[in-house]
Structures are given as structure tokens and as C-alpha cells.
Short mmCIF file of C-alpha atoms in Angstrom, two decimals:
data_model
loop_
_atom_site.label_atom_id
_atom_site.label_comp_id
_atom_site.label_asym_id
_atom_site.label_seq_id
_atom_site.Cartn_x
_atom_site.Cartn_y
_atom_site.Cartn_z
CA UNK A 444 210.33 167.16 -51.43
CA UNK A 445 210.69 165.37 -48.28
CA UNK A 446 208.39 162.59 -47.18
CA UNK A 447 206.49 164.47 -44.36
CA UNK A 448 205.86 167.33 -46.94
CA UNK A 449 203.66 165.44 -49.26
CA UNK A 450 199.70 166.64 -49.57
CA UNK A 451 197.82 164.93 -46.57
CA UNK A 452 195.59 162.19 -49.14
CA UNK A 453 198.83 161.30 -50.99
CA UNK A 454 200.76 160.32 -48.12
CA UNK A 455 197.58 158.30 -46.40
CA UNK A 456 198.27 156.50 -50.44
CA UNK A 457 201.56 155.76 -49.37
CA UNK A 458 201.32 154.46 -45.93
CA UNK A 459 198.39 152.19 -47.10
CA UNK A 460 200.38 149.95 -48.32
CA UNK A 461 202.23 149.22 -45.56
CA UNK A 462 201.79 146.44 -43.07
CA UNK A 463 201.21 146.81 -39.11
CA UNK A 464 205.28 146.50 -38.48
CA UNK A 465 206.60 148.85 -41.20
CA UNK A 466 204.22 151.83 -40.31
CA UNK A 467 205.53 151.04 -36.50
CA UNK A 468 209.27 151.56 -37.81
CA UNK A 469 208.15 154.51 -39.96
CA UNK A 470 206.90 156.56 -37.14
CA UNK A 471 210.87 156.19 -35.67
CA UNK A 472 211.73 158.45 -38.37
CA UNK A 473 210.70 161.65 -37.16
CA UNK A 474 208.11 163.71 -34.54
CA UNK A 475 205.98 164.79 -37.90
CA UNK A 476 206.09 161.18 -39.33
CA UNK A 477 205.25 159.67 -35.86
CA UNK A 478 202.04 162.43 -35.65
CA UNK A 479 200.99 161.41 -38.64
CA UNK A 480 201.42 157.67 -38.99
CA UNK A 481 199.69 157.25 -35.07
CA UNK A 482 196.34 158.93 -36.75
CA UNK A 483 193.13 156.57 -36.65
CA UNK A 484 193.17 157.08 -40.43
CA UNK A 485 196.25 155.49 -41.22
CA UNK A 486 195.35 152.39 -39.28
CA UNK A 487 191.75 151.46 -40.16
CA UNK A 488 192.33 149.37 -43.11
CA UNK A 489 194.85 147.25 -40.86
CA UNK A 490 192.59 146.96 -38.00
CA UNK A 491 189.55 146.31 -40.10
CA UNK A 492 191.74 142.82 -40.65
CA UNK A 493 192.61 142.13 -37.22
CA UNK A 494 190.80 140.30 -34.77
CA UNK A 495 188.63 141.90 -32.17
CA UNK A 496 189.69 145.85 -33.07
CA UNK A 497 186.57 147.00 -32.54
CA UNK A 498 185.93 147.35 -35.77
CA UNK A 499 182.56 145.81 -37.14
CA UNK A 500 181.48 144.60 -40.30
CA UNK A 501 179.30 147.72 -40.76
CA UNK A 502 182.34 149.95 -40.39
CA UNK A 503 181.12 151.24 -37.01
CA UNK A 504 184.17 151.45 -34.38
CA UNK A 505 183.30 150.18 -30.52
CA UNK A 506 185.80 151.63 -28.75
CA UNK A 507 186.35 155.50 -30.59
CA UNK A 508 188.44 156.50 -27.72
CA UNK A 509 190.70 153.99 -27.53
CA UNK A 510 193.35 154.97 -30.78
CA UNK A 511 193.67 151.98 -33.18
CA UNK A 512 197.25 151.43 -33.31
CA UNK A 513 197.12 150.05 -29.70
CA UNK A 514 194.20 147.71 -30.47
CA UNK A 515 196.09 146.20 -33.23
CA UNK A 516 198.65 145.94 -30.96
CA UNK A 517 196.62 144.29 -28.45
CA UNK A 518 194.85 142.08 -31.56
CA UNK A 519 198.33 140.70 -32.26
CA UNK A 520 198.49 139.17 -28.34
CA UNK A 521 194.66 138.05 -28.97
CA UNK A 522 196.10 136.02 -32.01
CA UNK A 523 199.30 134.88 -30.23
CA UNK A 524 197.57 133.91 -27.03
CA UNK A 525 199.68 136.05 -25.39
CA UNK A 526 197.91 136.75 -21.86
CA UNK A 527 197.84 136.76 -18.46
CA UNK A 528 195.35 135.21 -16.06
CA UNK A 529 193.58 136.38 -13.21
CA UNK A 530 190.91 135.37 -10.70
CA UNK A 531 188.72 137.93 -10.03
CA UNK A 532 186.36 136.26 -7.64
CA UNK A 533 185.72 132.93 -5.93
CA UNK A 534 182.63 131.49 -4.40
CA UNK A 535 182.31 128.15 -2.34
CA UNK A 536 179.13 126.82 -3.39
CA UNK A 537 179.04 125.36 -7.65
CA UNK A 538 176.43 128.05 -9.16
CA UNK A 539 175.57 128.52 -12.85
CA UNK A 540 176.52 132.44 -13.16
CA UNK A 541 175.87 134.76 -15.92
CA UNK A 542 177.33 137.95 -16.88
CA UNK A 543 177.04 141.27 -18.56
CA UNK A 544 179.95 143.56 -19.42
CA UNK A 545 178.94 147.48 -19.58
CA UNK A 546 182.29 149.02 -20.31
CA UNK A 547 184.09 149.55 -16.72
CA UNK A 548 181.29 147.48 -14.92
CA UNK A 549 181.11 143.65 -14.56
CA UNK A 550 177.37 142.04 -13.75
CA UNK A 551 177.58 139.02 -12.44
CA UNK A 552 174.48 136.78 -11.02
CA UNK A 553 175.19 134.43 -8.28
CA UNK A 554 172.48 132.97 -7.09
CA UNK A 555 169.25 134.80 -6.26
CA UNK A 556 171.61 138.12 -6.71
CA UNK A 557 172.87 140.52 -9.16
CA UNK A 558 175.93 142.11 -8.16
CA UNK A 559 177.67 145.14 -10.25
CA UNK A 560 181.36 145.15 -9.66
CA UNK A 561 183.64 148.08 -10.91
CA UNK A 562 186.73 146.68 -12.57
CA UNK A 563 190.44 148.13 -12.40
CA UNK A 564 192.63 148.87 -14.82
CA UNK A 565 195.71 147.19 -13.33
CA UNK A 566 193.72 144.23 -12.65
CA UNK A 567 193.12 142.32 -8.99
CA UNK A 568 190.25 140.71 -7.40
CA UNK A 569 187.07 142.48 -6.95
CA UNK A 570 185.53 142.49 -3.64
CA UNK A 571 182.29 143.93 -2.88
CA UNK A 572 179.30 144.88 -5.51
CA UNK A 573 178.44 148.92 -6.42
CA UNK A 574 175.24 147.65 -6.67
CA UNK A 575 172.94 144.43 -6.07
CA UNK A 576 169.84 143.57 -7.81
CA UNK A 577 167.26 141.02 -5.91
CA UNK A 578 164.10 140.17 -6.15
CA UNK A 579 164.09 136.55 -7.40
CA UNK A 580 162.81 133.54 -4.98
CA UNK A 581 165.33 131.10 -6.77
CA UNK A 582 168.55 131.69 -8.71
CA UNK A 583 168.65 133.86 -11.47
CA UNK A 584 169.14 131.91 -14.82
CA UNK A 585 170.06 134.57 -17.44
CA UNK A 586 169.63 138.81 -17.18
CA UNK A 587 170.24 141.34 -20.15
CA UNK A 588 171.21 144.86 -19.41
CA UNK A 589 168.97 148.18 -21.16
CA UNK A 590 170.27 151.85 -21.35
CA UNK A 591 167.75 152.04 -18.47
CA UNK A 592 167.24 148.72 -16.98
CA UNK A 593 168.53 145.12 -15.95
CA UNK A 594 166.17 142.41 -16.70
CA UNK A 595 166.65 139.38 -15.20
CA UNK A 596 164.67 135.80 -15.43
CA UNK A 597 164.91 133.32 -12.46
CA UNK A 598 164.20 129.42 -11.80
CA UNK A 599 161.29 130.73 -9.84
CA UNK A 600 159.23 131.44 -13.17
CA UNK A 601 159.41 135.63 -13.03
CA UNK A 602 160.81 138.17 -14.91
CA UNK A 603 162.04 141.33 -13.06
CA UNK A 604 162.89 144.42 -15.13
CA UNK A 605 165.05 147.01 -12.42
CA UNK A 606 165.65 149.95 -12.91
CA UNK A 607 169.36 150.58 -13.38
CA UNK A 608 169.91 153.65 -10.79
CA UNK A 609 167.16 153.30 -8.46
CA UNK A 610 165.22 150.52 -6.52
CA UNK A 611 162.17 150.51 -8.60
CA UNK A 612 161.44 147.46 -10.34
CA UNK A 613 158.52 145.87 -12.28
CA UNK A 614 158.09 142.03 -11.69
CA UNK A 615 156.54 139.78 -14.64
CA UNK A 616 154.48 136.79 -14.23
CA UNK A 617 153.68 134.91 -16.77
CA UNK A 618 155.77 131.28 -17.16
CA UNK A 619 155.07 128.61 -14.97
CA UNK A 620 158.21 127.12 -14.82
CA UNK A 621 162.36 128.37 -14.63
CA UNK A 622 162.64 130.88 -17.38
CA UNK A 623 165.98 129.76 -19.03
CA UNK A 624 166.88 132.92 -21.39
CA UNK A 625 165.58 136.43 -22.09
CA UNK A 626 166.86 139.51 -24.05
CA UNK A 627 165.54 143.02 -24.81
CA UNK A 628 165.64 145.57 -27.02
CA UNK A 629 163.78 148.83 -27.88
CA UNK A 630 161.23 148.37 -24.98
CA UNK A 631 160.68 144.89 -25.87
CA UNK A 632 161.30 142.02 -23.93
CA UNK A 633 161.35 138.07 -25.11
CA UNK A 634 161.43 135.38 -22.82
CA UNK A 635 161.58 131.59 -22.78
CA UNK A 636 160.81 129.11 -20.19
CA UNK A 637 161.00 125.24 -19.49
CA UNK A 638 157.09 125.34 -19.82
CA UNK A 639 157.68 125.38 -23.72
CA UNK A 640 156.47 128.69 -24.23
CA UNK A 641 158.07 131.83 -25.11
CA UNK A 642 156.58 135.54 -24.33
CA UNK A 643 156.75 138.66 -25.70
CA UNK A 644 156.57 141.70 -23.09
CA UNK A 645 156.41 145.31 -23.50
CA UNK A 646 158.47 147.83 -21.03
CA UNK A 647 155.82 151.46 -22.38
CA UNK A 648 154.71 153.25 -19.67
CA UNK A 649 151.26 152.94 -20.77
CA UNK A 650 151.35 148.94 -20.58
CA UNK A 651 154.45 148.36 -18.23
CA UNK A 652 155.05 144.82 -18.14
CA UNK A 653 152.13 143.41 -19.94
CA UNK A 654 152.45 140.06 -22.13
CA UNK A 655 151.80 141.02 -26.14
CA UNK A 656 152.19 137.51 -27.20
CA UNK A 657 152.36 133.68 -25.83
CA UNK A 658 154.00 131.38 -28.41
CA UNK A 659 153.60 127.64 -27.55
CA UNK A 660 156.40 125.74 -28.51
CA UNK A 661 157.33 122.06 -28.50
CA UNK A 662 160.51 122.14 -26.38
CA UNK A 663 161.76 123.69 -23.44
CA UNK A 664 163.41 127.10 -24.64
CA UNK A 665 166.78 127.67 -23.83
CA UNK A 666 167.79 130.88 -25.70
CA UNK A 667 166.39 133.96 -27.60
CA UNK A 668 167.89 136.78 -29.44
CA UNK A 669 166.08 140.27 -30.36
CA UNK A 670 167.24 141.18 -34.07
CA UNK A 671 169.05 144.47 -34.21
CA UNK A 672 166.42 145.47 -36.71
CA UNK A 673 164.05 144.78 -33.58
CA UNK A 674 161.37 143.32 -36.39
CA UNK A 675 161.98 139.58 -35.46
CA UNK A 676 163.61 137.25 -32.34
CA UNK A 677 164.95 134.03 -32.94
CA UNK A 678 164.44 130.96 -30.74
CA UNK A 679 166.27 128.23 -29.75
CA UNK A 680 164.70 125.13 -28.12
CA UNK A 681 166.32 121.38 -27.23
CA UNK A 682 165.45 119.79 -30.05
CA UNK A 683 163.80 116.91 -28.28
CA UNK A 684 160.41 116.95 -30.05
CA UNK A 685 161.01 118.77 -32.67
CA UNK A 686 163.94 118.38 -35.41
CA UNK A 687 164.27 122.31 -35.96
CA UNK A 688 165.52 124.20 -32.73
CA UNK A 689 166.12 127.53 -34.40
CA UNK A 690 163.05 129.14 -35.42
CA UNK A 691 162.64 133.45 -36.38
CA UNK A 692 159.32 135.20 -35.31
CA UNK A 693 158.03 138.12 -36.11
CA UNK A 694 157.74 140.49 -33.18
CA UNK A 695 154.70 142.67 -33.36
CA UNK A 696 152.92 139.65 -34.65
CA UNK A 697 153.80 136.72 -32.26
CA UNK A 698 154.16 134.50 -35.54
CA UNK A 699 156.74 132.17 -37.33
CA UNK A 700 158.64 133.52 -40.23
CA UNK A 701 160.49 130.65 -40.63
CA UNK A 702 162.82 127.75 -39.62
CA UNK A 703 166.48 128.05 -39.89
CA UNK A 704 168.22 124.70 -41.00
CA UNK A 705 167.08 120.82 -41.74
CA UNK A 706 167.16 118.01 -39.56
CA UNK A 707 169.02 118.51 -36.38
CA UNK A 708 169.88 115.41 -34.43
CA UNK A 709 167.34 114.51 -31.31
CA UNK A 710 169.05 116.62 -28.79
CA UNK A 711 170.92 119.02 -30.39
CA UNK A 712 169.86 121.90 -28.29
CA UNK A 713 170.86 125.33 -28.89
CA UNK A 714 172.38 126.91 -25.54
CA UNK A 715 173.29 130.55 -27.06
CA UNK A 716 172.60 132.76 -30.17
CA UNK A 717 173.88 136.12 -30.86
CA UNK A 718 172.83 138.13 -33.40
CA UNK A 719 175.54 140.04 -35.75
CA UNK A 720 173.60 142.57 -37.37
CA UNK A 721 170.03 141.74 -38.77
CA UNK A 722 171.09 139.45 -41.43
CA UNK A 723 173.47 137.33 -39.68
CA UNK A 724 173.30 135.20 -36.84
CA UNK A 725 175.74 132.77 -34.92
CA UNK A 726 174.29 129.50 -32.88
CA UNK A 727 175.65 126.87 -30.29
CA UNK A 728 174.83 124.38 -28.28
CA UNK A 729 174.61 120.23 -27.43
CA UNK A 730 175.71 119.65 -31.07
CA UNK A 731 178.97 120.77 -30.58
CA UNK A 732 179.40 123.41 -33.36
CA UNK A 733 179.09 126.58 -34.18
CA UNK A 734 176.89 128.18 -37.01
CA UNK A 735 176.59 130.90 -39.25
CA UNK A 736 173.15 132.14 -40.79
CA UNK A 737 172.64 134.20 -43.52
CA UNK A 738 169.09 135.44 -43.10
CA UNK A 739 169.30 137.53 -46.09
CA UNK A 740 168.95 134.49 -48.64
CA UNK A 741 165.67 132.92 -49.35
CA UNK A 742 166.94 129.31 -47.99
CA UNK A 743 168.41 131.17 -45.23
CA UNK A 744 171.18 128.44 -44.82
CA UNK A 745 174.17 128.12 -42.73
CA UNK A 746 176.71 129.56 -44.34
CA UNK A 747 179.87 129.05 -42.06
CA UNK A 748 180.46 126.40 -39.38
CA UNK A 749 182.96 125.56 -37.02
CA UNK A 750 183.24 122.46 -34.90
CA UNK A 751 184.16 122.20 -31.49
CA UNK A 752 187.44 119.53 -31.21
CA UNK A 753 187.17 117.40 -28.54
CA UNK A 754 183.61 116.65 -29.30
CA UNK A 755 181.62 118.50 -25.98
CA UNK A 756 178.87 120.97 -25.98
CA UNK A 757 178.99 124.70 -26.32
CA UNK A 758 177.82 126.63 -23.54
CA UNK A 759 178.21 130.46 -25.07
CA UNK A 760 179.88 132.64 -27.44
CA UNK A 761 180.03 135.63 -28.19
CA UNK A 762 181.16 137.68 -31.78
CA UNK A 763 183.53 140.90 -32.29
CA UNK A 764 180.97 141.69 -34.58
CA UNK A 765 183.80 141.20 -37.66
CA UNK A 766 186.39 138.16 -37.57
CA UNK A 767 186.80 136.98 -34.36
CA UNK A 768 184.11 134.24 -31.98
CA UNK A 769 184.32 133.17 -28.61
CA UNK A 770 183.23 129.97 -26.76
CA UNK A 771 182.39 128.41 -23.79
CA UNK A 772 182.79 124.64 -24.07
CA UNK A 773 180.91 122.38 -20.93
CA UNK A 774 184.04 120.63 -20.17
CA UNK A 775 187.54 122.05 -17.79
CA UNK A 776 186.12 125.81 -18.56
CA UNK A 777 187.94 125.43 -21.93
CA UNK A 778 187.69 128.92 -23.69
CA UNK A 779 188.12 128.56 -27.48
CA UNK A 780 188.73 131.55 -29.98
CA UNK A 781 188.01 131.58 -33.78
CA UNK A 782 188.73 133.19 -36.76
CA UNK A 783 186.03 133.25 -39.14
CA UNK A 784 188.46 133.16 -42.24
CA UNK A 785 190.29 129.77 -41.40
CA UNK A 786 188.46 126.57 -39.88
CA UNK A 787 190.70 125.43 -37.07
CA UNK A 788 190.58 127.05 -33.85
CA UNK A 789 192.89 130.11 -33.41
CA UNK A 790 193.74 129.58 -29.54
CA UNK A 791 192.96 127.53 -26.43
CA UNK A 792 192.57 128.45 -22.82
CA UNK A 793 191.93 125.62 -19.90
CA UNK A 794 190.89 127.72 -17.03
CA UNK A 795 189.61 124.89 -14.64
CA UNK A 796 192.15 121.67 -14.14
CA UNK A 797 191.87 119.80 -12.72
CA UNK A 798 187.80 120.43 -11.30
CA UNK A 799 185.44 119.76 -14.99
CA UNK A 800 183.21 123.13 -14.55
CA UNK A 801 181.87 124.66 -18.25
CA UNK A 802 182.04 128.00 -19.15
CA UNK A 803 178.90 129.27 -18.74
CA UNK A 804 179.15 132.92 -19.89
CA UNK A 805 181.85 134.82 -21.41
CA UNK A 806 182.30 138.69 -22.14
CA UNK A 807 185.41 139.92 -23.77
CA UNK A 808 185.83 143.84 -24.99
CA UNK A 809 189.36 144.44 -27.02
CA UNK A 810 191.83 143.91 -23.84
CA UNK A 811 190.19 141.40 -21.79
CA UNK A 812 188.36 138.23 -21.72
CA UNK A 813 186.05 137.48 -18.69
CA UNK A 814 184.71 133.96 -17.94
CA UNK A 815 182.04 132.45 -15.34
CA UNK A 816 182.58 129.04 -14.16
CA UNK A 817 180.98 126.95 -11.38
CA UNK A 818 182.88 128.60 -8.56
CA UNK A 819 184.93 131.28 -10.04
CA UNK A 820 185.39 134.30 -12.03
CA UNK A 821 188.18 134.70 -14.50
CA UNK A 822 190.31 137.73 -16.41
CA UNK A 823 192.56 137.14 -19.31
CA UNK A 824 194.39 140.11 -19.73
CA UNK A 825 195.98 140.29 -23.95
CA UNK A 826 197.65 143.82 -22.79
CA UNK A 827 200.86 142.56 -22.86
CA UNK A 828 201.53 141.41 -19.48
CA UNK A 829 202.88 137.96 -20.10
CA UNK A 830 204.64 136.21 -17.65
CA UNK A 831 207.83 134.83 -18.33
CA UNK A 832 207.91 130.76 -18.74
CA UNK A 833 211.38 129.21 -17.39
CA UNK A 834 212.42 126.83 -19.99
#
């Protein structure tokens, strides 16, 4: 019996044991092989080990129409550093952009605006917006993007929910000072502001933009997260009054469930979290590392944690939702990647010499890494395009 003739689930037996390289030289062998060993099947176990496949912890796949033997090729360049840079846009005036990524479509606030760019496959510079979202009086600090909406909060203390494909728009007032973060999920929105308080909104048609809850806090808030589970947010403040930034609330209620870690240093503000899935949540900011919570234990402890090596504060990150982080470090728009199985950094990218700007969003899906600096927009493309280095 030849190889090709085998039953279907003995053959997947076989090929399972093979590594990334071997199943590539296998598929040489013959059309019927090379039909078989290019299925999605063959390569899930492999890609489930890769970095930023698409794959998730919870076995759910990102990117189902993108076939997994050319993500783990891609991974492999994501691992190497193997890339190729691009700037996408320039500006003259230092801003402190943010951006969303919604598959083909780049958001990116600069200044009072929103604009929505459409990005190209073969790469180049993007030039005008599809779309631009206004509204604010001052410059738009952070924005989250809905199925239906784009919700933005600006230094001039609102909170403007548009609607994605129209020009309707709901504005909410509420904070009396710069509202640093926000995030929404579910119809929910959660908000925090410099004036130490953070808000809980509602998006229902029957109470469109009304304010559930007010929670006075301590600190000036400088990020929130919605859980997946949408049952809790967490918080994270600058740790100038209070010892524990990170603190989980319950969501219908408006109250604490608890703090998450001891005594952080005076300072030690947290810039960025990101939830993983309800149980686990990743944190950064002045101290210079990067955390890992396990919410599911009753200490709810830091289980992971990752330091930052030249000893400067991260400004984002962002997770592949299985092995791989990104972040944004506040010093020569240094982008950092991580593997959470070792405890060095993976790879290194300086995108600003000689000009010190920090990175102060990143989005990345399996091909590309975009960055927002003081003046600029970046692209690393891991395709494969790398450009030749004369020795």
C-alpha cells in the first residue's frame, strides 16, 4: 500500500509527527500528498505552537480564511525578525495617536480627528481617509471600535459614540476633565478620566448614552478593559495615592471585586491592559514590566512577568491571544516582541533614531505590525519581503 492510499485518520497519525520543514518536503512528493499535507488539519497542532497563527488559547482560529501553512510560514519571519519597514503616513506637528485595526481598515486619531484609511496589500503610503470621525473640541485621547460604532474619548472631557456608516452620533457628558481611556463591549461603555473617576455608560436605545454608575477613585485613570465575559472591567490608575493601580469591578453593580497585586511602587502607573479571555489579563505601564493575571485563583496573583530591558516605561501591548505579546516602550519607538514560554525578549525593532518618540499604540494581525509614534505611522511587513543587507 502506498503512502497516499492509507485511511484519511491514519495518515493525519502519521504526518503528526512531523515538524513544520518535513511536512513542507513531504508535499514535494506527489499532487495527492501535496493536497493532503496543505489541509488546515494537518497543520493545527504546529501552528497552535507558533507565534501569532491566529490560533488562541481557546482553540478558536482568527483568520479561517487565511490557510495555516502560510501563517506558520509567516510565524517563522515573526520569530526571525525577518521584515520589512514601511512608513505609511507622516504628520508635521508631535501628536499622541491611537489606533484601531478592523481587518483591511486602519483607524487612526490625529488630533481632534478620526480618520479610516484602507490599507493595500502590496504595501505604500496611505493618503487620504474613507472616512473621518469629529466631534471632539480637543484631541482625541483613546477610541474603541463596536460592530456598530466608534467611540471615542477626548481631552475636552466627552465621550462620542458614532455611528460606524452614517453621521449620527451620541455625545456623553459626564467627566470634567481629559478622559484618558475607554472600551466597550456588549452595549456597555467604561470610561476613565483625569478627574479620578471612572463611568459606566449604556449604548440601549431605551437609555442611549445615560451614566449607570460613577466610581470615585483615588488617581487619575489611565486605562480600562471590559472582560470578555462582559461581567466585570478592570481599572488601571497612576498609582500616586494609592499602592494598588489595578482594581476589577463588577459591571451591573458599579462595585469593587477586588484588587489585583500588593504594593506597587508610588508611580507605577498602568498605561494599557488587555484582557485574554475572562480569566487572564496582561498589564503595563511606568513600572516597566509586563504582567500576567490569573483571575481564576482566589489570590488572583501574577502569574507571569516580563521586564522591559533598558529600564523605560511601557506605553501598550497587545496579545495574539496564545504565545506571542507586543510592546510599545516610551523611548526611540522601540517595539519589543515576547514569547510567553521563555523570559528574554524574542525581537527588537527601533523605529525612531535618532528623534526619542514612544510608541503609543500598536496593532499587529498575523502579517503585519502597525505602530503610532509622535509624527509617524509605521508597517512592518513579516511576509517575506526582506531586503537584502550588503555585508
Amino acid at each position: 500500500m502506498l503512502l497516499y492510499q492509507l485511511p484519511d485518520d491514519i495518515l493525519y497519525l502519521v504526518l503528526s509527527y512531523l515538524d513544520c520543514k518535513s511536512l513542507s518536503r513531504l508535499s514535494q512528493v506527489c499532487k495527492k500528498i501535496h493536497n493532503f499535507a496543505n489541509r488546515d488539519a494537518v497543520w493545527r497542532s504546529i501552528a497552535r505552537e507558533c507565534i501569532n497563527t491566529g490560533m488562541t488559547r481557546q482553540g478558536t482560529d482568527m483568520y479561517p480564511q487565511i490557510p495555516l501553512k502560510d501563517r506558520v510560514r509567516v510565524s517563522q519571519n515573526w520569530r526571525r525578525g525577518h521584515h520589512r519597514k514601511e512608513v505609511l503616513l507622516k504628520w508635521k506637528t508631535n501628536l499622541l495617536p491611537w489606533i484601531q485595526l478592523d481587518r483591511d481598515v486602519l483607524y487612526l486619531s490625529q488630533a481632534a480627528d478620526i480618520g479610516a484609511y484602507h490599507l493595500r496589500m502590496e504595501g505604500g503610503r496611505i493618503r487620504r481617509p474613507a472616512a473621518v470621525y469629529s466631534g471632539h473640541q480637543e484631541d482625541v485621547c483613546r477610541f474603541v471600535l463596536t460592530d456598530t460604532h466608534l467611540i471615542s474619548a477626548g481631552g475636552d472631557g466627552k465621550i462620542i459614540a458614532h455611528h460606524r456608516w452614517g453621521c449620527q452620533w451620541v455625545e456623553l457628558c459626564g467627566h470634567g476633565q481629559e478622559v484618558n481611556c475607554v472600551d466597550s463591549q456588549g452595549g456597555v461603555i467604561v470610561s476613565g478620566s483625569r478627574d479620578r473617576t471612572a463611568r459606566v455608560w449604556t449604548l440601549s436605545s431605551e437609555q442611549l448614552g445615560g451614566c449607570l454608575h460613577t466610581i470615585p477613585m483615588l488617581d487619575r485613570v489611565w486605562s480600562v478593559a471590559i472582560s470578555p465575559s462582559q461581567s466585570s472591567f478592570v481599572t488601571g490608575t497612576a498609582c500616586c495615592e494609592n499602592s494598588t493601580p489595578l482594581r476589577i469591578w463588577d459591571t451591573e453593580r458599579g462595585q469593587l471585586v477586588t484588587c489585583l497585586g500588593g504594593q506597587f511602587r508610588h508611580g507605577a502607573g498602568v498605561l494599557d491592559v488587555a484582557f485574554e479571555s475572562p480569566a487572564l489579563l496582561l498589564s503595563c505601564g511606568h513600572d516597566t514590566y509586563i504582567r500576567y493575571w490569573d483571575l481564576r485563583t482566589s489570590a488572583r496573583n501574577c502569574v507571569m512577568q516580563w521586564e522591559e530591558p533598558h529600564d523605560c516605561a511601557l506605553y501598550c501591548i497587545q496579545s495574539d491571544g496564545n504565545h506571542m505579546i507586543a510592546s510599545g516602550s516610551s523611548y526611540y519607538g522601540v517595539v519589543r516582541l515576547w514569547d510567553k514560554r521563555h523570559t528574554r525578549c524574542l525581537q527588537s525593532f527601533q523605529l525612531s533614531p535618532p528623534t526619542s518618540s514612544p510608541v503609543y499604540c500598536l496593532r499587529f494581525n498575523t502579517s503585519h505590525l502597525y505602530t503610532a509614534l509622535a509624527t509617524a505611522l509605521f508597517a512592518l511587513d513579516f511576509r517575506g519581503h526582506v531586503t537584502k543587507v550588503r555585508r
